[in-house]
Each structure stands twice: as structure tokens, then as C-alpha cells.
CSV table of C-alpha atoms (C1' of nucleotides) and ligand atoms in Angstrom, one decimal:
chain,number,residue,atom,x,y,z
A,1330,MET,CA,-20.9,167.7,-93.9
A,1331,THR,CA,-23.0,164.8,-95.1
A,1332,ASP,CA,-21.4,161.4,-95.9
A,1333,TYR,CA,-23.0,160.6,-99.2
A,1334,ASN,CA,-21.3,157.3,-99.4
A,1335,LYS,CA,-22.9,156.1,-96.2
A,1336,ILE,CA,-26.3,157.1,-97.7
A,1337,LEU,CA,-25.5,155.2,-100.9
A,1338,GLU,CA,-24.4,152.1,-99.2
A,1339,SER,CA,-27.4,152.0,-96.8
A,1340,ALA,CA,-29.6,152.1,-99.9
A,1341,GLY,CA,-27.7,149.2,-101.5
A,1342,LEU,CA,-25.8,151.2,-104.1
A,1343,ARG,CA,-22.1,151.1,-104.7
A,1344,PRO,CA,-20.5,154.3,-103.5
A,1345,THR,CA,-18.7,155.3,-106.7
A,1346,ASP,CA,-17.2,158.7,-107.2
A,1347,ALA,CA,-19.7,159.6,-109.9
A,1348,ARG,CA,-22.6,158.5,-107.7
A,1349,GLU,CA,-21.3,160.5,-104.7
A,1350,ALA,CA,-20.9,163.5,-106.9
A,1351,VAL,CA,-24.5,163.3,-108.3
A,1352,LEU,CA,-26.1,162.7,-104.9
A,1353,GLY,CA,-24.0,165.5,-103.5
A,1354,ALA,CA,-25.1,167.9,-106.2
A,1355,LEU,CA,-28.7,167.1,-105.6
A,1356,TYR,CA,-28.4,167.8,-101.9
A,1357,ARG,CA,-26.5,171.0,-102.5
A,1358,ILE,CA,-29.0,172.3,-105.0
A,1359,GLY,CA,-31.7,171.6,-102.5
A,1360,ARG,CA,-34.7,171.5,-104.9
A,1361,PRO,CA,-35.7,169.3,-107.7
A,1362,ALA,CA,-33.0,169.6,-110.4
A,1363,SER,CA,-33.0,168.6,-114.0
A,1364,HIS,CA,-30.2,166.6,-115.6
A,1365,GLY,CA,-28.9,169.8,-117.1
A,1366,GLU,CA,-28.9,171.6,-113.7
A,1367,VAL,CA,-27.0,168.7,-112.2
A,1368,ALA,CA,-24.5,168.7,-115.1
A,1369,GLU,CA,-24.0,172.4,-114.7
A,1370,ALA,CA,-23.5,172.0,-110.9
A,1371,LEU,CA,-20.8,169.4,-111.7
A,1372,LYS,CA,-19.2,171.5,-114.4
A,1373,GLY,CA,-18.5,168.8,-116.9
A,1374,GLN,CA,-17.0,166.6,-114.3
A,1375,LEU,CA,-19.0,163.7,-115.5
A,1376,ASP,CA,-20.4,162.4,-118.8
A,1377,ARG,CA,-24.1,163.4,-119.1
A,1378,VAL,CA,-25.1,159.7,-119.7
A,1379,THR,CA,-23.5,158.8,-116.3
A,1380,ILE,CA,-25.5,161.6,-114.7
A,1381,TYR,CA,-28.7,160.3,-116.4
A,1382,ARG,CA,-28.1,156.7,-115.3
A,1383,ASN,CA,-27.2,157.7,-111.7
A,1384,LEU,CA,-30.2,159.9,-111.3
A,1385,TYR,CA,-32.3,157.0,-112.5
A,1386,LEU,CA,-30.6,154.7,-110.0
A,1387,LEU,CA,-31.0,157.2,-107.1
A,1388,GLU,CA,-34.7,157.4,-107.8
A,1389,GLU,CA,-35.1,153.6,-108.0
A,1390,ALA,CA,-33.2,153.3,-104.7
A,1391,ARG,CA,-35.6,155.9,-103.3
A,1392,LEU,CA,-32.9,158.3,-102.4
A,1393,ALA,CA,-34.5,160.8,-104.7
A,1394,HIS,CA,-38.0,161.4,-106.2
A,1395,LYS,CA,-38.7,162.8,-109.6
A,1396,VAL,CA,-41.3,165.1,-111.1
A,1397,GLN,CA,-41.9,166.3,-114.6
A,1398,GLY,CA,-42.5,169.9,-115.2
A,1399,VAL,CA,-44.8,171.3,-117.8
A,1400,ASP,CA,-41.7,172.0,-119.8
A,1401,GLY,CA,-41.3,168.3,-120.3
A,1402,LYS,CA,-38.1,168.0,-118.3
A,1403,TRP,CA,-37.7,165.6,-115.4
A,1404,ARG,CA,-36.3,167.0,-112.1
A,1405,PHE,CA,-34.8,164.9,-109.4
A,1406,CYS,CA,-34.8,165.8,-105.7
A,1407,ALA,CA,-32.8,164.1,-103.0
A,1408,HIS,CA,-34.6,163.7,-99.7
A,1409,ASP,CA,-33.6,162.7,-96.3
A,1410,PRO,CA,-33.6,158.9,-96.3
A,1411,ASP,CA,-35.1,158.9,-92.7
A,1412,VAL,CA,-38.4,160.3,-93.9
A,1413,VAL,CA,-41.2,157.8,-93.5
A,1414,GLY,CA,-43.6,157.1,-96.3
A,1415,CYS,CA,-43.6,157.6,-100.0
A,1416,PRO,CA,-41.5,160.7,-100.7
A,1417,GLY,CA,-42.4,163.1,-103.3
A,1418,ASP,CA,-46.0,162.9,-102.3
A,1419,HIS,CA,-46.6,166.6,-102.4
A,1420,PRO,CA,-47.3,169.3,-105.0
A,1421,HIS,CA,-44.5,171.0,-106.9
A,1422,PHE,CA,-44.2,174.5,-108.3
A,1423,LEU,CA,-42.4,175.2,-111.6
A,1424,CYS,CA,-41.3,178.7,-112.7
A,1425,LEU,CA,-41.9,179.0,-116.4
A,1426,SER,CA,-39.4,181.8,-116.7
A,1427,CYS,CA,-36.3,180.5,-115.0
A,1428,GLY,CA,-37.2,176.8,-114.9
A,1429,LYS,CA,-36.6,176.4,-111.1
A,1430,MET,CA,-38.8,173.9,-109.4
A,1431,ILE,CA,-39.8,174.0,-105.7
A,1432,CYS,CA,-41.3,171.2,-103.5
A,1433,LEU,CA,-44.4,172.4,-101.8
A,1434,LEU,CA,-43.9,170.5,-98.6
A,1435,GLY,CA,-46.5,170.1,-95.9
A,1436,GLN,CA,-49.3,169.6,-98.4
A,1437,THR,CA,-50.5,166.2,-99.7
A,1438,LEU,CA,-51.9,165.2,-103.0
A,1439,PRO,CA,-55.6,164.9,-103.1
A,1440,HIS,CA,-57.5,161.6,-103.5
A,1441,VAL,CA,-58.7,161.3,-107.0
A,1442,ASP,CA,-61.6,159.1,-108.1
A,1443,VAL,CA,-60.9,157.0,-111.1
A,1444,PRO,CA,-63.2,154.8,-113.3
A,1445,ASP,CA,-63.7,151.2,-112.3
A,1446,GLY,CA,-60.9,148.9,-113.4
A,1447,VAL,CA,-58.3,151.7,-113.5
A,1448,LYS,CA,-55.1,150.8,-111.6
A,1449,VAL,CA,-53.4,153.8,-110.1
A,1450,GLN,CA,-49.6,153.7,-109.8
A,1451,GLY,CA,-48.9,157.3,-108.9
A,1452,LYS,CA,-49.9,160.9,-109.4
A,1453,GLN,CA,-48.3,164.3,-109.7
A,1454,LEU,CA,-49.6,167.8,-109.1
A,1455,VAL,CA,-47.6,170.6,-110.8
A,1456,VAL,CA,-48.4,174.2,-110.2
A,1457,TYR,CA,-46.7,176.6,-112.6
A,1458,GLY,CA,-46.2,180.3,-113.1
A,1459,LEU,CA,-43.6,182.8,-112.0
A,1460,CYS,CA,-41.3,182.4,-109.0
A,1461,PRO,CA,-40.9,185.5,-106.7
A,1462,GLU,CA,-37.6,186.6,-108.4
A,1463,CYS,CA,-39.0,186.3,-112.0
A,1464,SER,CA,-42.3,187.8,-111.0
A,1465,ARG,CA,-40.5,190.8,-109.6
A,1466,ASP,CA,-38.2,191.1,-112.7
A,1467,ARG,CA,-41.2,191.1,-115.0
A,1468,GLN,CA,-42.8,194.1,-113.4
A,1469,LYS,CA,-40.0,196.5,-114.3
B,595,MET,CA,-73.2,165.9,-137.2
B,596,THR,CA,-71.3,168.9,-135.7
B,597,ASP,CA,-70.5,171.9,-137.7
B,598,TYR,CA,-66.9,172.5,-136.9
B,599,ASN,CA,-66.6,175.5,-139.1
B,600,LYS,CA,-69.3,177.3,-137.1
B,601,ILE,CA,-67.3,176.5,-133.9
B,602,LEU,CA,-64.1,177.8,-135.5
B,603,GLU,CA,-65.6,181.0,-136.7
B,604,SER,CA,-67.3,181.8,-133.4
B,605,ALA,CA,-63.9,181.5,-131.8
B,606,GLY,CA,-62.4,183.9,-134.3
B,607,LEU,CA,-60.5,181.3,-136.3
B,608,ARG,CA,-60.6,181.0,-140.1
B,609,PRO,CA,-62.4,177.8,-141.0
B,610,THR,CA,-59.8,176.2,-143.1
B,611,ASP,CA,-59.9,172.6,-144.3
B,612,ALA,CA,-57.0,171.6,-142.1
B,613,ARG,CA,-58.4,173.3,-139.1
B,614,GLU,CA,-61.8,171.6,-139.5
B,615,ALA,CA,-60.1,168.3,-139.9
B,616,VAL,CA,-58.0,168.7,-136.7
B,617,LEU,CA,-60.9,169.9,-134.6
B,618,GLY,CA,-63.1,167.1,-136.0
B,619,ALA,CA,-60.5,164.5,-135.1
B,620,LEU,CA,-60.3,165.8,-131.6
B,621,TYR,CA,-64.1,165.6,-131.2
B,622,ARG,CA,-64.2,162.1,-132.7
B,623,ILE,CA,-61.4,160.8,-130.5
B,624,GLY,CA,-63.3,162.2,-127.5
B,625,ARG,CA,-60.4,162.2,-125.1
B,626,PRO,CA,-57.1,164.1,-124.8
B,627,ALA,CA,-55.1,163.1,-127.9
B,628,SER,CA,-51.4,163.6,-128.7
B,629,HIS,CA,-50.2,165.1,-131.9
B,630,GLY,CA,-49.4,161.6,-133.0
B,631,GLU,CA,-52.8,160.3,-132.3
B,632,VAL,CA,-54.4,163.1,-134.2
B,633,ALA,CA,-52.0,162.5,-137.2
B,634,GLU,CA,-53.0,158.8,-137.1
B,635,ALA,CA,-56.6,159.7,-137.0
B,636,LEU,CA,-56.2,161.9,-140.1
B,637,LYS,CA,-54.1,159.2,-141.9
B,638,GLY,CA,-51.4,161.4,-143.3
B,639,GLN,CA,-54.0,163.8,-144.7
B,640,LEU,CA,-52.1,166.8,-143.2
B,641,ASP,CA,-48.5,167.6,-142.6
B,642,ARG,CA,-47.6,167.1,-139.0
B,643,VAL,CA,-46.4,170.7,-138.6
B,644,THR,CA,-49.9,171.9,-139.7
B,645,ILE,CA,-51.4,169.6,-137.1
B,646,TYR,CA,-49.0,171.0,-134.4
B,647,ARG,CA,-49.8,174.6,-135.4
B,648,ASN,CA,-53.5,174.1,-135.4
B,649,LEU,CA,-53.6,172.3,-132.1
B,650,TYR,CA,-51.7,175.2,-130.7
B,651,LEU,CA,-54.2,177.7,-132.2
B,652,LEU,CA,-57.2,175.7,-131.0
B,653,GLU,CA,-55.9,175.7,-127.5
B,654,GLU,CA,-55.2,179.4,-127.7
B,655,ALA,CA,-58.7,180.0,-128.9
B,656,ARG,CA,-59.9,177.9,-125.9
B,657,LEU,CA,-61.6,175.4,-128.2
B,658,ALA,CA,-59.3,172.8,-126.6
B,659,HIS,CA,-57.3,172.4,-123.5
B,660,LYS,CA,-54.0,170.6,-123.2
B,661,VAL,CA,-52.3,168.4,-120.6
B,662,GLN,CA,-48.9,166.9,-120.5
B,663,GLY,CA,-48.7,163.2,-119.5
B,664,VAL,CA,-45.8,161.8,-117.4
B,665,ASP,CA,-44.6,160.4,-120.8
B,666,GLY,CA,-43.8,164.0,-121.8
B,667,LYS,CA,-46.3,164.2,-124.6
B,668,TRP,CA,-48.9,166.9,-124.8
B,669,ARG,CA,-52.5,165.9,-125.3
B,670,PHE,CA,-55.2,168.1,-126.6
B,671,CYS,CA,-58.9,167.7,-125.8
B,672,ALA,CA,-61.7,169.5,-127.5
B,673,HIS,CA,-64.5,170.6,-125.3
B,674,ASP,CA,-68.0,171.9,-125.8
B,675,PRO,CA,-67.5,175.7,-126.3
B,676,ASP,CA,-70.7,176.3,-124.3
B,677,VAL,CA,-69.1,175.1,-121.1
B,678,VAL,CA,-68.6,177.9,-118.6
B,679,GLY,CA,-65.4,178.6,-116.8
B,680,CYS,CA,-61.8,177.6,-117.4
B,681,PRO,CA,-61.9,174.2,-119.2
B,682,GLY,CA,-59.5,171.6,-118.4
B,683,ASP,CA,-59.7,172.4,-114.7
B,684,HIS,CA,-59.9,168.7,-113.7
B,685,PRO,CA,-57.5,165.8,-113.1
B,686,HIS,CA,-56.5,163.5,-115.9
B,687,PHE,CA,-55.5,159.9,-116.0
B,688,LEU,CA,-52.8,158.5,-118.2
B,689,CYS,CA,-52.3,154.8,-119.0
B,690,LEU,CA,-48.6,154.1,-119.0
B,691,SER,CA,-49.2,151.0,-121.2
B,692,CYS,CA,-51.3,152.2,-124.1
B,693,GLY,CA,-50.8,155.9,-123.7
B,694,LYS,CA,-54.5,156.7,-123.6
B,695,MET,CA,-55.5,159.7,-121.5
B,696,ILE,CA,-58.8,160.2,-119.8
B,697,CYS,CA,-60.4,163.4,-118.4
B,698,LEU,CA,-61.6,162.9,-114.9
B,699,LEU,CA,-64.6,165.1,-115.1
B,700,GLY,CA,-66.7,166.2,-112.2
B,701,GLN,CA,-63.6,166.7,-110.0
B,702,THR,CA,-61.8,169.9,-109.5
B,703,LEU,CA,-58.2,170.7,-108.9
B,704,PRO,CA,-57.3,171.4,-105.2
B,705,HIS,CA,-56.2,174.7,-104.0
B,706,VAL,CA,-52.5,174.7,-103.4
B,707,ASP,CA,-50.6,177.1,-101.1
B,708,VAL,CA,-47.6,178.6,-102.6
B,709,PRO,CA,-44.8,180.7,-101.1
B,710,ASP,CA,-45.2,184.5,-100.9
B,711,GLY,CA,-44.4,186.2,-104.1
B,712,VAL,CA,-45.2,183.2,-106.4
B,713,LYS,CA,-47.5,184.0,-109.2
B,714,VAL,CA,-49.6,181.0,-110.2
B,715,GLN,CA,-50.6,180.7,-113.8
B,716,GLY,CA,-52.0,177.2,-113.9
B,717,LYS,CA,-51.8,173.7,-112.5
B,718,GLN,CA,-52.3,170.2,-113.6
B,719,LEU,CA,-52.9,167.0,-111.8
B,720,VAL,CA,-52.0,163.8,-113.6
B,721,VAL,CA,-52.9,160.4,-112.2
B,722,TYR,CA,-51.1,157.5,-114.0
B,723,GLY,CA,-51.2,153.7,-114.0
B,724,LEU,CA,-53.0,151.2,-116.1
B,725,CYS,CA,-56.4,151.6,-117.8
B,726,PRO,CA,-59.0,148.9,-117.4
B,727,GLU,CA,-58.1,147.2,-120.7
B,728,CYS,CA,-54.4,147.2,-120.1
B,729,SER,CA,-54.9,146.2,-116.5
B,730,ARG,CA,-56.9,143.2,-117.6
B,731,ASP,CA,-54.4,142.2,-120.3
B,732,ARG,CA,-51.5,142.3,-117.8
B,733,GLN,CA,-53.1,139.7,-115.5
B,734,LYS,CA,-53.1,137.0,-118.1
C,868,DT,C1',-3.9,139.3,-106.6
C,869,DT,C1',-7.5,137.4,-109.5
C,870,DC,C1',-11.5,137.7,-112.0
C,871,DC,C1',-16.3,138.5,-112.7
C,872,DT,C1',-19.6,142.1,-112.5
C,873,DA,C1',-21.0,146.8,-112.3
C,874,DA,C1',-20.1,151.4,-113.7
C,875,DT,C1',-18.4,154.8,-116.9
C,876,DG,C1',-17.4,157.4,-121.3
C,877,DC,C1',-18.2,158.1,-125.9
C,878,DA,C1',-20.7,158.1,-130.0
C,879,DA,C1',-24.7,157.3,-132.3
C,880,DC,C1',-29.4,157.3,-132.2
C,881,DC,C1',-34.5,158.6,-131.2
C,882,DG,C1',-38.6,161.3,-131.3
C,883,DA,C1',-41.4,165.1,-129.9
C,884,DG,C1',-41.5,169.6,-130.8
C,885,DT,C1',-39.9,174.0,-133.4
C,886,DT,C1',-38.3,177.1,-137.0
C,887,DG,C1',-37.5,179.2,-141.7
C,888,DC,C1',-39.1,179.9,-146.0
C,889,DA,C1',-41.3,179.3,-150.4
C,890,DT,C1',-45.9,178.2,-152.1
C,891,DT,C1',-50.9,178.1,-151.7
C,892,DT,C1',-55.2,179.5,-149.8
C,893,DT,C1',-58.4,182.8,-147.8
C,894,DG,C1',-61.4,186.6,-147.7
C,895,DA,C1',-61.9,191.7,-147.6
C,896,DG,C1',-62.3,195.4,-150.6
C,897,DG,C1',-63.0,197.1,-155.1
D,378,DC,C1',-66.5,188.2,-160.0
D,379,DC,C1',-61.2,190.0,-159.8
D,380,DT,C1',-57.1,191.7,-156.9
D,381,DC,C1',-53.9,191.4,-153.5
D,382,DA,C1',-52.1,191.4,-148.9
D,383,DA,C1',-52.3,188.5,-145.0
D,384,DA,C1',-52.8,184.0,-143.2
D,385,DA,C1',-52.2,179.1,-143.6
D,386,DT,C1',-49.8,175.2,-145.4
D,387,DG,C1',-46.1,171.9,-146.7
D,388,DC,C1',-41.5,170.6,-146.6
D,389,DA,C1',-36.9,170.4,-144.9
D,390,DA,C1',-33.9,171.2,-141.5
D,391,DC,C1',-33.0,171.7,-136.9
D,392,DT,C1',-33.1,171.5,-131.4
D,393,DC,C1',-32.7,169.1,-127.4
D,394,DG,C1',-33.9,165.9,-123.6
D,395,DG,C1',-33.5,161.4,-123.3
D,396,DT,C1',-31.9,156.5,-124.7
D,397,DT,C1',-29.0,152.7,-126.4
D,398,DG,C1',-24.8,149.9,-127.7
D,399,DC,C1',-20.4,148.8,-126.8
D,400,DA,C1',-15.6,149.0,-125.6
D,401,DT,C1',-13.0,150.3,-121.5
D,402,DT,C1',-12.3,151.0,-116.6
D,403,DA,C1',-13.2,150.5,-111.6
D,404,DG,C1',-15.1,147.8,-107.6
D,405,DG,C1',-14.9,144.2,-104.4
D,406,DA,C1',-15.7,139.2,-103.2
D,407,DA,C1',-13.0,135.2,-103.0
E,575,MN,MN1,-40.7,167.3,-104.1
E,576,MN,MN1,-59.5,167.1,-119.6
E,577,ZN,ZN1,-38.2,181.9,-111.8
E,578,ZN,ZN1,-54.2,151.4,-121.4
DNA sequence: TTCCTAATGCAACCGAGTTGCATTTTGAGG
DNA sequence: CCTCAAAATGCAACTCGGTTGCATTAGGAA
């Protein structure tokens, strides 16, 4: 059983109840989760604004990374704080049917050439389609 | 001067005034443009819902491709209908300051390995940061 | 304990995108 | 040319993820 407060403190964040709950939910879900998914996992335990603000803080503290699916929703994914390097630097898959997102670990984002003068701050590669479950359901 | 009606008809779309105006705006803008940018280019000439619906139809008819920026807004880009292969299959750059998007032509999207059973329908690679103009402005 | 600051809850707001429906336009067939 | 059904448009209302302001509550250093 993970001690989320330890993780929060080592990242310089106050270990409040709400914060612990949000981080715990992310870890339990185990894949990038939207605000809504986190709220659902916490069953109305917290105000949705508190969830929003804590997800934002977790990301800023680098305890989570965020990706936007082609459905326009942001998803947050908690990673092991011991991992070296910029986390989230991998492609993601989004199921257009059920909305689940999956980290495609073990693959890096490609280098992209940009025009002179452009300052790159980040990039994201989102692959979308149907997850195994939804793909199977659709065939029936 | 391009004949947008010809293009519309050859794609199986009725060449209405609104349609011609929207397609023309996309061509004139010359880079992926959001609904708002198209509306602005047309100076209130059309209802915004009409713009939405026509952008959707243009994309469906493959006269334009669409990409979502990390700001959550969709951008539509008209391409030469003579181009072979799936259009839009290239990375895009989004300026987080001015919101302009640029097609990064001449580069393809990488192959991405997905788990067994996943059915891929598409992918998009968005690089974001500051465009040359905004990058310059920010230094002052 | 005290007291200042950070965090939370609640309500109101925002804006991109969508939907329903009445009205207008288009174009195929006569 | 007309006629008329289907397609397109305009307008209003709506959805929903995300944001903001502010009063209240909790955290923790002194
Ligand atoms: Mn990830
Ligand atoms: Mn493009
Ligand atoms: Zn699915
Ligand atoms: Zn810019």
C-alpha cells in the first residue's frame, strides 16, 4: 500500500486529504484519467473544482502528466516519481467508444523538424480507434 | 482565382453560397483554421452553426482535414484535392500564444505499436510552443 | 495556542461545440 | 420555365468541460 502523503511531501505539496484522495485515485485507475473519471472514482467525495485544482497541481509538481484526447478532454496519469526524465514522453491511445486512454510505454515521440524561429515546448502523439473490448463488442 | 464550386461539385457537395464562402476562407487562410478564425475571416457573413456544419461536411468529403490543438479547438485545413493518399497525415505545430497552427508538411507520422486487439482509426501528432513572431515578441 | 497562508466548497460563469425546428434555397423532373 | 421534395440555412436554446471569485475551513510555523 502506497503512502501517497510521502509522495506529496517529497514533491513539495501539502499532504491534504483531498490531495491524497486524488493522487490515490490516479494510481488506482492506473491509466490516464479525465476529471470526470477521477470524480467518479471518488464518488462525490470531493467538489469537482477541488479535483480540477489538485490535478493541475499534481501535474505542475510532476507527479502526473497530462494528455488531451481527440475528444477534447484532458487525462491525467500518475507516474512513479522515481522515473528519470520527462514523463509522459510517449504516445497514447484513446478509445473513441468507451473513452479509455492507454499509455503506450516503451516508445518515444519522434523528433519533428519545425520552421526556423519556432520554439518547441512540447508535443503529443495520440493514436485513436477502438480498444480491444469495444472492438470485440462492435463485431457482434 | 480558384473555382471553389468546381471543387465542391467534384467532391459530391452542392455548391451553395455558404459552402463556397467557407471553402474559400480555408484556402485563403492557408493553414489549419478554427471555427472562430473562419467566422472572423467571413466577418459575420454566415451564421456560426452554418460554418460548423460546412466545415464538418468539407472534412467528410475529404476536401479538408482537421486537427485538434492542445487548446482543445479543432482546426480545419483545405488541401489540394489532387493530392494522393490520406491528407493530414503529417505533424502540426500550434502556437500557444497566438493560436496559429501550421502544417508540418514533408514529414510523416511514425508507426506506433499498439496492444493486441486495438483497432487504430487514426493518429495525430501536435507539436506546440511559440511561433517565430510570438517567440520574438516575448524576448523584448 | 495564535495567526497567516493555503486549500476547499459552492455558485456563477465561459466558450466551443451541438441540437431542434421553422424557413429558405437548391435542383431534379415535369 | 414551374413544382415540389430534399437539402441547407438561421436562430435560439442547450450541453459540458473547464475556469473564476469569494467566503469559509484547514494546515502548520512560530
Ligand atoms: Mn502516458
Ligand atoms: Mn495539416
Ligand atoms: Zn474502448
Ligand atoms: Zn504565435
